[in-house]
PDB file of C-alpha atoms in Angstrom:
ATOM      1  CA  MET A   1      -2.547  21.437  25.314  1.00 65.00           C
ATOM      2  CA  VAL A   2       0.914  22.000  23.664  1.00 69.00           C
ATOM      3  CA  ASP A   3       2.418  25.516  22.856  1.00 79.00           C
ATOM      4  CA  CYS A   4       2.994  24.829  19.010  1.00 84.00           C
ATOM      5  CA  LYS A   5       4.956  28.266  18.961  1.00 84.00           C
ATOM      6  CA  ILE A   6       7.617  26.919  21.450  1.00 87.00           C
ATOM      7  CA  TRP A   7       8.080  23.934  19.337  1.00 88.00           C
ATOM      8  CA  LEU A   8       8.201  25.908  16.278  1.00 89.00           C
ATOM      9  CA  ASP A   9      10.822  28.350  17.167  1.00 88.00           C
ATOM     10  CA  ASP A  10      12.833  25.353  18.641  1.00 88.00           C
ATOM     11  CA  PHE A  11      12.905  23.797  15.260  1.00 90.00           C
ATOM     12  CA  LEU A  12      13.862  27.023  13.549  1.00 89.00           C
ATOM     13  CA  ASN A  13      16.679  27.438  16.105  1.00 90.00           C
ATOM     14  CA  LYS A  14      18.036  23.932  16.043  1.00 89.00           C
ATOM     15  CA  ASN A  15      18.033  24.150  11.972  1.00 87.00           C
ATOM     16  CA  GLY A  16      19.509  27.683  11.929  1.00 87.00           C
ATOM     17  CA  ILE A  17      16.572  28.855  10.040  1.00 87.00           C
ATOM     18  CA  ALA A  18      15.832  32.862  10.097  1.00 83.00           C
ATOM     19  CA  SER A  19      12.929  33.661  11.725  1.00 73.00           C
ATOM     20  CA  SER A  20      12.299  35.839   8.610  1.00 75.00           C
ATOM     21  CA  THR A  21      11.801  32.794   6.393  1.00 84.00           C
ATOM     22  CA  TYR A  22       8.639  32.141   4.726  1.00 88.00           C
ATOM     23  CA  ILE A  23       6.319  29.746   6.981  1.00 91.00           C
ATOM     24  CA  GLN A  24       3.150  28.669   5.800  1.00 92.00           C
ATOM     25  CA  GLU A  25       0.759  27.451   8.221  1.00 91.00           C
ATOM     26  CA  LEU A  26      -1.228  24.620   6.375  1.00 87.00           C
ATOM     27  CA  LYS A  27      -5.143  24.054   6.939  1.00 80.00           C
ATOM     28  CA  GLY A  28      -6.613  20.914   8.000  1.00 68.00           C
ATOM     29  CA  GLY A  29      -5.608  18.582  10.969  1.00 69.00           C
ATOM     30  CA  SER A  30      -7.230  18.386  14.175  1.00 74.00           C
ATOM     31  CA  ARG A  31      -4.264  16.729  15.993  1.00 84.00           C
ATOM     32  CA  SER A  32      -1.402  18.741  14.831  1.00 90.00           C
ATOM     33  CA  LYS A  33      -0.382  21.743  13.401  1.00 91.00           C
ATOM     34  CA  ALA A  34       1.420  21.732  10.334  1.00 92.00           C
ATOM     35  CA  TYR A  35       3.893  24.122   8.501  1.00 93.00           C
ATOM     36  CA  ARG A  36       5.487  24.402   5.201  1.00 93.00           C
ATOM     37  CA  ILE A  37       9.136  25.421   5.710  1.00 93.00           C
ATOM     38  CA  ASN A  38      11.727  25.175   2.757  1.00 91.00           C
ATOM     39  CA  LYS A  39       9.969  22.313   0.983  1.00 90.00           C
ATOM     40  CA  GLN A  40       9.626  20.665   4.304  1.00 94.00           C
ATOM     41  CA  ILE A  41       6.570  19.887   6.299  1.00 94.00           C
ATOM     42  CA  LEU A  42       6.807  20.500  10.166  1.00 94.00           C
ATOM     43  CA  ARG A  43       3.928  18.915  12.113  1.00 94.00           C
ATOM     44  CA  ILE A  44       3.558  19.719  15.925  1.00 94.00           C
ATOM     45  CA  PRO A  45       0.962  17.552  17.948  1.00 92.00           C
ATOM     46  CA  THR A  46      -1.657  19.954  19.505  1.00 90.00           C
ATOM     47  CA  LYS A  47      -1.713  17.750  22.444  1.00 90.00           C
ATOM     48  CA  GLU A  48       0.727  15.315  24.194  1.00 89.00           C
ATOM     49  CA  LYS A  49      -1.178  12.219  23.731  1.00 88.00           C
ATOM     50  CA  PHE A  50      -1.134  12.704  20.000  1.00 90.00           C
ATOM     51  CA  LEU A  51       2.560  12.312  20.460  1.00 93.00           C
ATOM     52  CA  SER A  52       2.493   8.430  20.063  1.00 93.00           C
ATOM     53  CA  GLU A  53       0.323   8.764  17.019  1.00 92.00           C
ATOM     54  CA  GLN A  54       3.137  10.943  15.356  1.00 94.00           C
ATOM     55  CA  GLU A  55       5.895   8.017  16.541  1.00 96.00           C
ATOM     56  CA  ARG A  56       3.517   5.422  15.116  1.00 95.00           C
ATOM     57  CA  GLU A  57       3.286   7.167  11.698  1.00 95.00           C
ATOM     58  CA  ALA A  58       7.054   7.659  11.816  1.00 96.00           C
ATOM     59  CA  ASP A  59       7.492   3.681  12.309  1.00 96.00           C
ATOM     60  CA  ILE A  60       5.076   3.167   9.448  1.00 97.00           C
ATOM     61  CA  SER A  61       7.062   5.467   7.280  1.00 97.00           C
ATOM     62  CA  LEU A  62      10.338   3.758   8.051  1.00 96.00           C
ATOM     63  CA  LEU A  63       8.421   0.436   7.349  1.00 96.00           C
ATOM     64  CA  LEU A  64       7.858   1.699   3.875  1.00 97.00           C
ATOM     65  CA  GLN A  65      11.238   3.176   3.236  1.00 97.00           C
ATOM     66  CA  GLU A  66      12.778  -0.260   4.021  1.00 96.00           C
ATOM     67  CA  ASN A  67      10.760  -2.238   1.865  1.00 97.00           C
ATOM     68  CA  LEU A  68       9.467  -0.574  -0.987  1.00 97.00           C
ATOM     69  CA  PRO A  69      11.156  -0.461  -4.305  1.00 97.00           C
ATOM     70  CA  LYS A  70      13.519   2.406  -4.638  1.00 96.00           C
ATOM     71  CA  LYS A  71      11.484   3.941  -7.437  1.00 95.00           C
ATOM     72  CA  TYR A  72       8.257   4.164  -4.999  1.00 97.00           C
ATOM     73  CA  LEU A  73      10.452   5.719  -2.143  1.00 97.00           C
ATOM     74  CA  THR A  74       9.761   9.615  -3.078  1.00 96.00           C
ATOM     75  CA  GLN A  75       5.934   8.369  -3.431  1.00 98.00           C
ATOM     76  CA  VAL A  76       5.191   8.076   0.253  1.00 97.00           C
ATOM     77  CA  THR A  77       6.291  10.639   3.083  1.00 92.00           C
ATOM     78  CA  HIS A  78       9.472   9.724   4.846  1.00 94.00           C
ATOM     79  CA  ILE A  79       8.797  11.062   8.504  1.00 96.00           C
ATOM     80  CA  LEU A  80      11.584  11.796  10.971  1.00 95.00           C
ATOM     81  CA  PHE A  81      10.271  12.077  14.560  1.00 95.00           C
ATOM     82  CA  ASN A  82      12.349  13.474  17.557  1.00 94.00           C
ATOM     83  CA  GLY A  83       9.955  12.922  20.192  1.00 93.00           C
ATOM     84  CA  ASN A  84       8.197  16.453  20.073  1.00 93.00           C
ATOM     85  CA  TYR A  85       7.377  17.078  16.595  1.00 93.00           C
ATOM     86  CA  SER A  86       7.899  15.363  13.125  1.00 95.00           C
ATOM     87  CA  LEU A  87       9.264  16.307  10.036  1.00 95.00           C
ATOM     88  CA  HIS A  88       9.317  15.270   6.183  1.00 95.00           C
ATOM     89  CA  PRO A  89       9.889  16.489   2.877  1.00 95.00           C
ATOM     90  CA  GLU A  90       6.914  17.895   0.847  1.00 95.00           C
ATOM     91  CA  ILE A  91       5.419  15.662  -1.844  1.00 96.00           C
ATOM     92  CA  GLU A  92       5.116  18.396  -4.426  1.00 95.00           C
ATOM     93  CA  GLY A  93       1.928  18.556  -6.395  1.00 96.00           C
ATOM     94  CA  ASP A  94      -2.087  18.998  -5.981  1.00 96.00           C
ATOM     95  CA  LEU A  95      -4.706  16.984  -4.296  1.00 96.00           C
ATOM     96  CA  LEU A  96      -6.486  14.564  -6.504  1.00 98.00           C
ATOM     97  CA  GLN A  97      -9.837  15.829  -4.954  1.00 96.00           C
ATOM     98  CA  ALA A  98      -8.980  19.606  -6.133  1.00 96.00           C
ATOM     99  CA  LEU A  99      -8.004  18.755  -9.450  1.00 97.00           C
ATOM    100  CA  TRP A 100     -11.175  16.364  -9.815  1.00 97.00           C
ATOM    101  CA  ASN A 101     -13.572  19.000  -8.938  1.00 95.00           C
ATOM    102  CA  GLU A 102     -12.051  21.283 -11.094  1.00 96.00           C
ATOM    103  CA  ASN A 103     -12.076  18.857 -14.030  1.00 95.00           C
ATOM    104  CA  LYS A 104      -8.216  19.669 -14.687  1.00 95.00           C
ATOM    105  CA  LEU A 105      -7.488  16.068 -15.525  1.00 95.00           C
ATOM    106  CA  SER A 106      -7.879  14.568 -18.953  1.00 95.00           C
ATOM    107  CA  PRO A 107      -9.522  11.029 -19.455  1.00 94.00           C
ATOM    108  CA  LEU A 108      -5.974   9.868 -20.365  1.00 95.00           C
ATOM    109  CA  ASN A 109      -4.622  11.254 -17.151  1.00 96.00           C
ATOM    110  CA  ILE A 110      -7.081   9.726 -15.137  1.00 97.00           C
ATOM    111  CA  LYS A 111      -6.556   6.198 -16.424  1.00 96.00           C
ATOM    112  CA  LYS A 112      -2.696   6.728 -15.861  1.00 97.00           C
ATOM    113  CA  ILE A 113      -3.390   8.104 -12.304  1.00 98.00           C
ATOM    114  CA  ALA A 114      -5.458   5.030 -11.726  1.00 98.00           C
ATOM    115  CA  MET A 115      -2.907   2.664 -12.607  1.00 98.00           C
ATOM    116  CA  GLN A 116       0.134   4.360 -10.675  1.00 98.00           C
ATOM    117  CA  ILE A 117      -2.435   4.279  -7.458  1.00 98.00           C
ATOM    118  CA  ALA A 118      -3.037   0.672  -8.043  1.00 98.00           C
ATOM    119  CA  GLU A 119       0.804  -0.158  -8.594  1.00 98.00           C
ATOM    120  CA  LEU A 120       1.868   1.679  -5.484  1.00 98.00           C
ATOM    121  CA  LEU A 121      -0.753  -0.213  -3.533  1.00 98.00           C
ATOM    122  CA  PHE A 122       0.193  -3.286  -4.765  1.00 98.00           C
ATOM    123  CA  HIS A 123       3.858  -2.516  -3.284  1.00 98.00           C
ATOM    124  CA  ILE A 124       2.379  -1.456  -0.170  1.00 98.00           C
ATOM    125  CA  HIS A 125       0.492  -4.581   0.350  1.00 97.00           C
ATOM    126  CA  SER A 126       3.121  -6.747  -0.627  1.00 97.00           C
ATOM    127  CA  ILE A 127       5.201  -5.814   2.478  1.00 97.00           C
ATOM    128  CA  ASP A 128       5.851  -8.955   4.734  1.00 95.00           C
ATOM    129  CA  ILE A 129       3.205  -8.641   7.274  1.00 94.00           C
ATOM    130  CA  LYS A 130       5.077 -10.579  10.072  1.00 93.00           C
ATOM    131  CA  SER A 131       7.821  -7.801  10.308  1.00 90.00           C
ATOM    132  CA  ALA A 132       4.938  -5.112   9.930  1.00 94.00           C
ATOM    133  CA  GLN A 133       3.000  -6.350  12.783  1.00 93.00           C
ATOM    134  CA  GLU A 134       6.461  -6.560  14.910  1.00 93.00           C
ATOM    135  CA  LYS A 135       7.304  -2.979  14.215  1.00 92.00           C
ATOM    136  CA  LEU A 136       4.069  -1.981  15.166  1.00 94.00           C
ATOM    137  CA  ALA A 137       3.132  -4.253  17.774  1.00 93.00           C
ATOM    138  CA  LYS A 138       4.270  -1.907  20.958  1.00 93.00           C
ATOM    139  CA  TYR A 139       1.126   0.603  19.949  1.00 92.00           C
ATOM    140  CA  SER A 140      -2.512   0.029  21.208  1.00 87.00           C
ATOM    141  CA  LYS A 141      -3.960   1.780  18.311  1.00 83.00           C
ATOM    142  CA  ILE A 142      -6.036  -0.409  16.479  1.00 80.00           C
ATOM    143  CA  CYS A 143      -6.911   0.831  12.776  1.00 79.00           C
ATOM    144  CA  ARG A 144     -10.434   1.337  11.788  1.00 75.00           C
ATOM    145  CA  ASN A 145     -12.241  -1.442   9.530  1.00 79.00           C
ATOM    146  CA  GLU A 146     -14.112  -0.117   6.462  1.00 84.00           C
ATOM    147  CA  ASN A 147     -16.228  -3.208   6.585  1.00 91.00           C
ATOM    148  CA  ILE A 148     -19.168  -1.385   8.426  1.00 93.00           C
ATOM    149  CA  THR A 149     -21.462  -4.408   8.181  1.00 94.00           C
ATOM    150  CA  LEU A 150     -19.272  -5.857  11.242  1.00 92.00           C
ATOM    151  CA  LYS A 151     -20.194  -3.145  13.491  1.00 93.00           C
ATOM    152  CA  PRO A 152     -22.941  -4.151  16.174  1.00 93.00           C
ATOM    153  CA  ASP A 153     -24.907  -1.065  15.335  1.00 94.00           C
ATOM    154  CA  PHE A 154     -24.971  -1.246  11.628  1.00 96.00           C
ATOM    155  CA  ASP A 155     -28.740  -1.830  10.454  1.00 97.00           C
ATOM    156  CA  TYR A 156     -29.289  -2.980   7.378  1.00 97.00           C
ATOM    157  CA  GLY A 157     -32.635  -1.572   6.927  1.00 97.00           C
ATOM    158  CA  ILE A 158     -31.829   1.744   7.984  1.00 97.00           C
ATOM    159  CA  ALA A 159     -28.814   1.629   5.392  1.00 97.00           C
ATOM    160  CA  LYS A 160     -31.119   0.657   2.654  1.00 98.00           C
ATOM    161  CA  LYS A 161     -33.555   3.237   3.385  1.00 97.00           C
ATOM    162  CA  HIS A 162     -30.838   5.861   3.109  1.00 97.00           C
ATOM    163  CA  ILE A 163     -29.489   4.535   0.255  1.00 97.00           C
ATOM    164  CA  TRP A 164     -32.618   4.425  -1.729  1.00 98.00           C
ATOM    165  CA  ASP A 165     -33.596   8.007  -0.470  1.00 97.00           C
ATOM    166  CA  TYR A 166     -30.200   9.742  -1.537  1.00 96.00           C
ATOM    167  CA  SER A 167     -30.027   7.822  -4.947  1.00 97.00           C
ATOM    168  CA  GLU A 168     -33.490   9.237  -5.568  1.00 97.00           C
ATOM    169  CA  GLY A 169     -34.803   5.559  -5.806  1.00 97.00           C
ATOM    170  CA  LYS A 170     -31.983   4.093  -8.255  1.00 96.00           C
ATOM    171  CA  ILE A 171     -30.107   1.915  -5.885  1.00 97.00           C
ATOM    172  CA  ASN A 172     -31.694  -1.053  -3.763  1.00 97.00           C
ATOM    173  CA  LEU A 173     -29.377  -2.406  -1.275  1.00 97.00           C
ATOM    174  CA  ASP A 174     -31.048  -5.535  -1.867  1.00 96.00           C
ATOM    175  CA  ASP A 175     -29.356  -5.908  -5.407  1.00 95.00           C
ATOM    176  CA  PHE A 176     -25.823  -5.588  -3.825  1.00 95.00           C
ATOM    177  CA  LYS A 177     -26.020  -7.468  -0.389  1.00 96.00           C
ATOM    178  CA  THR A 178     -23.092  -9.647  -0.321  1.00 95.00           C
ATOM    179  CA  SER A 179     -20.445 -10.914   2.473  1.00 94.00           C
ATOM    180  CA  ILE A 180     -17.347  -9.159   2.251  1.00 94.00           C
ATOM    181  CA  ASP A 181     -14.149 -11.122   2.808  1.00 89.00           C
ATOM    182  CA  THR A 182     -12.439 -10.245   6.112  1.00 86.00           C
ATOM    183  CA  ASP A 183      -9.387 -12.746   5.516  1.00 83.00           C
ATOM    184  CA  GLY A 184      -5.758 -11.866   4.151  1.00 82.00           C
ATOM    185  CA  LEU A 185      -4.701  -9.052   6.316  1.00 91.00           C
ATOM    186  CA  THR A 186      -1.949  -6.574   4.974  1.00 95.00           C
ATOM    187  CA  LEU A 187      -0.540  -3.174   5.676  1.00 96.00           C
ATOM    188  CA  CYS A 188      -2.936  -0.834   4.411  1.00 96.00           C
ATOM    189  CA  HIS A 189      -3.079   2.882   4.029  1.00 96.00           C
ATOM    190  CA  ASN A 190      -6.683   2.936   5.554  1.00 94.00           C
ATOM    191  CA  ASP A 191      -7.565   6.374   4.760  1.00 94.00           C
ATOM    192  CA  LEU A 192      -6.682   6.756   1.180  1.00 96.00           C
ATOM    193  CA  HIS A 193      -9.189   9.383  -0.025  1.00 95.00           C
ATOM    194  CA  ALA A 194      -8.651  12.074  -2.903  1.00 96.00           C
ATOM    195  CA  GLU A 195      -7.231  14.487  -0.351  1.00 94.00           C
ATOM    196  CA  ASN A 196      -4.445  12.177   0.806  1.00 96.00           C
ATOM    197  CA  ILE A 197      -3.503  11.642  -2.858  1.00 98.00           C
ATOM    198  CA  ILE A 198      -1.088  14.070  -4.399  1.00 98.00           C
ATOM    199  CA  ILE A 199      -0.659  14.504  -8.466  1.00 98.00           C
ATOM    200  CA  LYS A 200       1.693  16.421 -10.394  1.00 97.00           C
ATOM    201  CA  ASP A 201       1.949  17.176 -13.879  1.00 96.00           C
ATOM    202  CA  GLY A 202      -0.969  14.682 -14.672  1.00 96.00           C
ATOM    203  CA  GLU A 203       0.800  11.869 -12.719  1.00 97.00           C
ATOM    204  CA  LEU A 204       0.700  10.306  -8.988  1.00 98.00           C
ATOM    205  CA  SER A 205       3.110  12.426  -7.080  1.00 98.00           C
ATOM    206  CA  GLY A 206       2.504  10.232  -3.875  1.00 98.00           C
ATOM    207  CA  PHE A 207       0.358   9.031  -0.783  1.00 98.00           C
ATOM    208  CA  ILE A 208       0.188  11.542   2.265  1.00 95.00           C
ATOM    209  CA  ASP A 209      -1.121  10.872   5.748  1.00 92.00           C
ATOM    210  CA  PHE A 210      -0.092   7.169   6.851  1.00 94.00           C
ATOM    211  CA  GLY A 211      -1.722   8.383  10.490  1.00 90.00           C
ATOM    212  CA  GLU A 212      -4.707   5.329  10.167  1.00 91.00           C
ATOM    213  CA  GLY A 213      -2.166   2.973   8.534  1.00 94.00           C
ATOM    214  CA  GLY A 214      -2.630  -0.801   9.950  1.00 94.00           C
ATOM    215  CA  PHE A 215      -3.516  -4.209   9.011  1.00 94.00           C
ATOM    216  CA  ASN A 216      -6.859  -4.840   7.296  1.00 94.00           C
ATOM    217  CA  PRO A 217      -8.210  -6.641   4.232  1.00 94.00           C
ATOM    218  CA  ARG A 218      -6.728  -5.311   1.200  1.00 95.00           C
ATOM    219  CA  ILE A 219     -10.216  -4.140   0.050  1.00 95.00           C
ATOM    220  CA  THR A 220     -10.220  -1.638   2.836  1.00 94.00           C
ATOM    221  CA  ASP A 221      -7.975   0.558   0.597  1.00 96.00           C
ATOM    222  CA  PHE A 222     -10.257   0.761  -2.199  1.00 96.00           C
ATOM    223  CA  PHE A 223     -13.395   2.069  -0.520  1.00 92.00           C
ATOM    224  CA  HIS A 224     -12.673   5.687  -0.867  1.00 95.00           C
ATOM    225  CA  PHE A 225     -12.254   5.797  -4.731  1.00 97.00           C
ATOM    226  CA  TYR A 226     -16.142   5.531  -4.881  1.00 96.00           C
ATOM    227  CA  ARG A 227     -16.363   9.197  -3.642  1.00 94.00           C
ATOM    228  CA  LEU A 228     -14.987  10.235  -7.007  1.00 95.00           C
ATOM    229  CA  SER A 229     -16.937   7.927  -9.055  1.00 95.00           C
ATOM    230  CA  ARG A 230     -17.541   4.192  -9.378  1.00 96.00           C
ATOM    231  CA  ASP A 231     -15.830   4.109 -12.822  1.00 95.00           C
ATOM    232  CA  PHE A 232     -12.513   5.335 -11.292  1.00 97.00           C
ATOM    233  CA  ALA A 233     -12.668   2.830  -8.490  1.00 97.00           C
ATOM    234  CA  LEU A 234     -13.184  -0.007 -11.088  1.00 95.00           C
ATOM    235  CA  GLU A 235     -10.260   1.525 -13.332  1.00 96.00           C
ATOM    236  CA  VAL A 236      -8.185   1.318 -10.044  1.00 97.00           C
ATOM    237  CA  MET A 237      -9.214  -2.158  -8.989  1.00 96.00           C
ATOM    238  CA  LYS A 238      -8.806  -3.403 -12.436  1.00 95.00           C
ATOM    239  CA  ALA A 239      -5.182  -2.339 -12.736  1.00 97.00           C
ATOM    240  CA  TYR A 240      -4.715  -3.771  -9.315  1.00 97.00           C
ATOM    241  CA  ASN A 241      -5.992  -7.250 -10.264  1.00 96.00           C
ATOM    242  CA  ASP A 242      -3.591  -7.086 -13.246  1.00 96.00           C
ATOM    243  CA  LEU A 243      -0.823  -6.880 -10.651  1.00 97.00           C
ATOM    244  CA  SER A 244      -1.842  -8.793  -7.817  1.00 96.00           C
ATOM    245  CA  PRO A 245      -2.507 -12.476  -7.024  1.00 94.00           C
ATOM    246  CA  PHE A 246      -4.843 -11.511  -4.441  1.00 93.00           C
ATOM    247  CA  LYS A 247      -7.765 -10.362  -6.356  1.00 94.00           C
ATOM    248  CA  ILE A 248     -10.309  -7.366  -5.368  1.00 95.00           C
ATOM    249  CA  ASN A 249     -13.698  -8.651  -5.654  1.00 93.00           C
ATOM    250  CA  ILE A 250     -15.975  -6.015  -7.395  1.00 92.00           C
ATOM    251  CA  LYS A 251     -19.421  -7.241  -5.811  1.00 94.00           C
ATOM    252  CA  GLU A 252     -17.673  -7.159  -2.338  1.00 95.00           C
ATOM    253  CA  ALA A 253     -16.162  -3.550  -3.119  1.00 96.00           C
ATOM    254  CA  ASP A 254     -19.534  -2.201  -4.514  1.00 96.00           C
ATOM    255  CA  TYR A 255     -21.359  -3.310  -1.436  1.00 97.00           C
ATOM    256  CA  GLN A 256     -18.703  -2.093   1.092  1.00 96.00           C
ATOM    257  CA  PHE A 257     -19.092   1.497  -0.426  1.00 97.00           C
ATOM    258  CA  LEU A 258     -22.977   1.494  -0.410  1.00 97.00           C
ATOM    259  CA  SER A 259     -23.163  -0.055   3.195  1.00 97.00           C
ATOM    260  CA  ASN A 260     -20.643   2.188   4.751  1.00 96.00           C
ATOM    261  CA  THR A 261     -22.227   5.264   2.738  1.00 96.00           C
ATOM    262  CA  GLY A 262     -25.623   4.365   4.286  1.00 97.00           C
ATOM    263  CA  TYR A 263     -24.420   3.917   7.860  1.00 96.00           C
ATOM    264  CA  THR A 264     -22.412   7.024   7.683  1.00 94.00           C
ATOM    265  CA  ILE A 265     -25.257   8.947   6.608  1.00 94.00           C
ATOM    266  CA  GLU A 266     -27.344   7.482   9.765  1.00 94.00           C
ATOM    267  CA  GLN A 267     -24.585   8.292  12.045  1.00 92.00           C
ATOM    268  CA  ARG A 268     -24.520  12.147  10.804  1.00 91.00           C
ATOM    269  CA  LEU A 269     -28.444  12.290  11.204  1.00 89.00           C
ATOM    270  CA  ARG A 270     -28.400  10.558  14.496  1.00 86.00           C
ATOM    271  CA  THR A 271     -25.983  13.040  16.051  1.00 82.00           C
ATOM    272  CA  GLY A 272     -27.748  15.910  14.763  1.00 79.00           C
ATOM    273  CA  LYS A 273     -24.983  17.116  12.550  1.00 75.00           C
ATOM    274  CA  ILE A 274     -25.822  20.116  10.053  1.00 77.00           C
ATOM    275  CA  MET A 275     -23.762  19.245   7.057  1.00 79.00           C
ATOM    276  CA  PRO A 276     -25.368  20.116   3.872  1.00 83.00           C
ATOM    277  CA  LEU A 277     -21.806  19.971   1.836  1.00 86.00           C
ATOM    278  CA  PHE A 278     -21.510  16.198   3.038  1.00 88.00           C
ATOM    279  CA  TYR A 279     -25.354  15.282   2.185  1.00 90.00           C
ATOM    280  CA  ASP A 280     -24.778  16.895  -1.142  1.00 93.00           C
ATOM    281  CA  GLU A 281     -21.494  14.730  -2.074  1.00 92.00           C
ATOM    282  CA  VAL A 282     -23.319  11.621  -0.863  1.00 94.00           C
ATOM    283  CA  LYS A 283     -26.115  12.287  -3.297  1.00 95.00           C
ATOM    284  CA  LYS A 284     -23.854  12.906  -6.080  1.00 95.00           C
ATOM    285  CA  ALA A 285     -21.715  10.059  -5.439  1.00 95.00           C
ATOM    286  CA  LEU A 286     -24.750   7.732  -5.398  1.00 97.00           C
ATOM    287  CA  LEU A 287     -26.034   9.102  -8.694  1.00 96.00           C
ATOM    288  CA  LEU A 288     -22.976   8.617 -10.454  1.00 95.00           C
ATOM    289  CA  PHE A 289     -22.518   5.223  -8.955  1.00 96.00           C
ATOM    290  CA  ALA A 290     -26.188   4.497 -10.446  1.00 96.00           C
ATOM    291  CA  GLU A 291     -25.112   5.940 -13.858  1.00 95.00           C
ATOM    292  CA  SER A 292     -22.006   3.594 -13.828  1.00 94.00           C
ATOM    293  CA  LEU A 293     -24.098   0.416 -13.396  1.00 91.00           C
ATOM    294  CA  ASN A 294     -25.629   1.131 -16.743  1.00 88.00           C
ATOM    295  CA  ARG A 295     -21.880   0.991 -18.082  1.00 86.00           C
ATOM    296  CA  TYR A 296     -20.476  -1.580 -15.950  1.00 83.00           C
ATOM    297  CA  PRO A 297     -22.843  -3.752 -14.083  1.00 77.00           C
ATOM    298  CA  ARG A 298     -21.971  -5.627 -10.967  1.00 68.00           C
ATOM    299  CA  VAL A 299     -19.467  -7.875 -12.411  1.00 55.00           C
ATOM    300  CA  ASN A 300     -16.213  -9.996 -12.081  1.00 52.00           C
ATOM    301  CA  PRO A 301     -12.475  -9.021 -12.522  1.00 49.00           C
ATOM    302  CA  GLY A 302     -12.849 -11.092 -15.815  1.00 53.00           C
ATOM    303  CA  PHE A 303     -15.707  -8.975 -17.184  1.00 50.00           C
ATOM    304  CA  LEU A 304     -13.470  -5.850 -16.093  1.00 51.00           C
ATOM    305  CA  GLU A 305     -10.338  -7.238 -18.286  1.00 52.00           C
ATOM    306  CA  ARG A 306     -12.464  -7.529 -21.417  1.00 50.00           C
ATOM    307  CA  HIS A 307     -14.524  -4.385 -21.190  1.00 50.00           C
ATOM    308  CA  LEU A 308     -13.130  -1.477 -18.937  1.00 51.00           C
ATOM    309  CA  LYS A 309     -10.051  -0.571 -21.119  1.00 48.00           C
ATOM    310  CA  GLY A 310     -11.879   2.288 -22.686  1.00 45.00           C
ATOM    311  CA  ALA A 311     -13.884   3.608 -19.536  1.00 45.00           C
ATOM    312  CA  PHE A 312     -12.393   7.322 -19.814  1.00 42.00           C
ATOM    313  CA  LEU A 313     -11.614   7.556 -23.429  1.00 33.00           C
TER     314      LEU A 313
END
């Protein structure tokens, strides 16, 4: 176990920061303690074995800084790692999840944010994969793949039952079953949920936490948007498909979300986890999914180009 206070004091001393300076310890994160100090985020690993993960994330940060167009550099964390802890400027704003829960975003804000997320994702996915793989080859970590149907313990029948039950009989997984393309690997964020997206003044401020970053099919980075709503996921995918020659298949994305959700429910139930908030959120997401199907059935990108423009208006 690492004594985080020792390294916190080390950072303050080396940078001539008075101990009386306001230091805010941030919540969340099981592998490091994070502190906000003068608009910078200091992250200290809680165990030595997590040091290599911080170094890896710093290398991903460097990849982004070296390859993204200049206008996007402030939208990703620029991490400096000194062997004991990491430091990066704060991306100012609020979590997309918090703003969404509090209904603080207008329909126009939501549409603009979806387009900006798609734009930043497109540029991240456009980074040359060979140079990225060379940069990260020294690390043993293999990022997770959100295509749960590839897991040996994925049971389609169980997933189908959970989706049926939690959607109150509104979603039959048989109507969505399809293959999910596993080709076309690229550099992905891999954990792009709404608590890793920062919004300021109704626009995208940036993405945080590239700790799971690695190589996956592009579709991996669209899974978590369904947690907010299928309509929002469709907005992001439509905007992305307008930019990228590599199109996200909506049918595959729908099935990815549903199969992943059914599998995750099973894993939580199997381990006996009492997580009422999680199950409530799953039910809400599935019911919103069912509502979205009435507006936008299982369609291809061509349909979206013609019909999705007014989704939030």
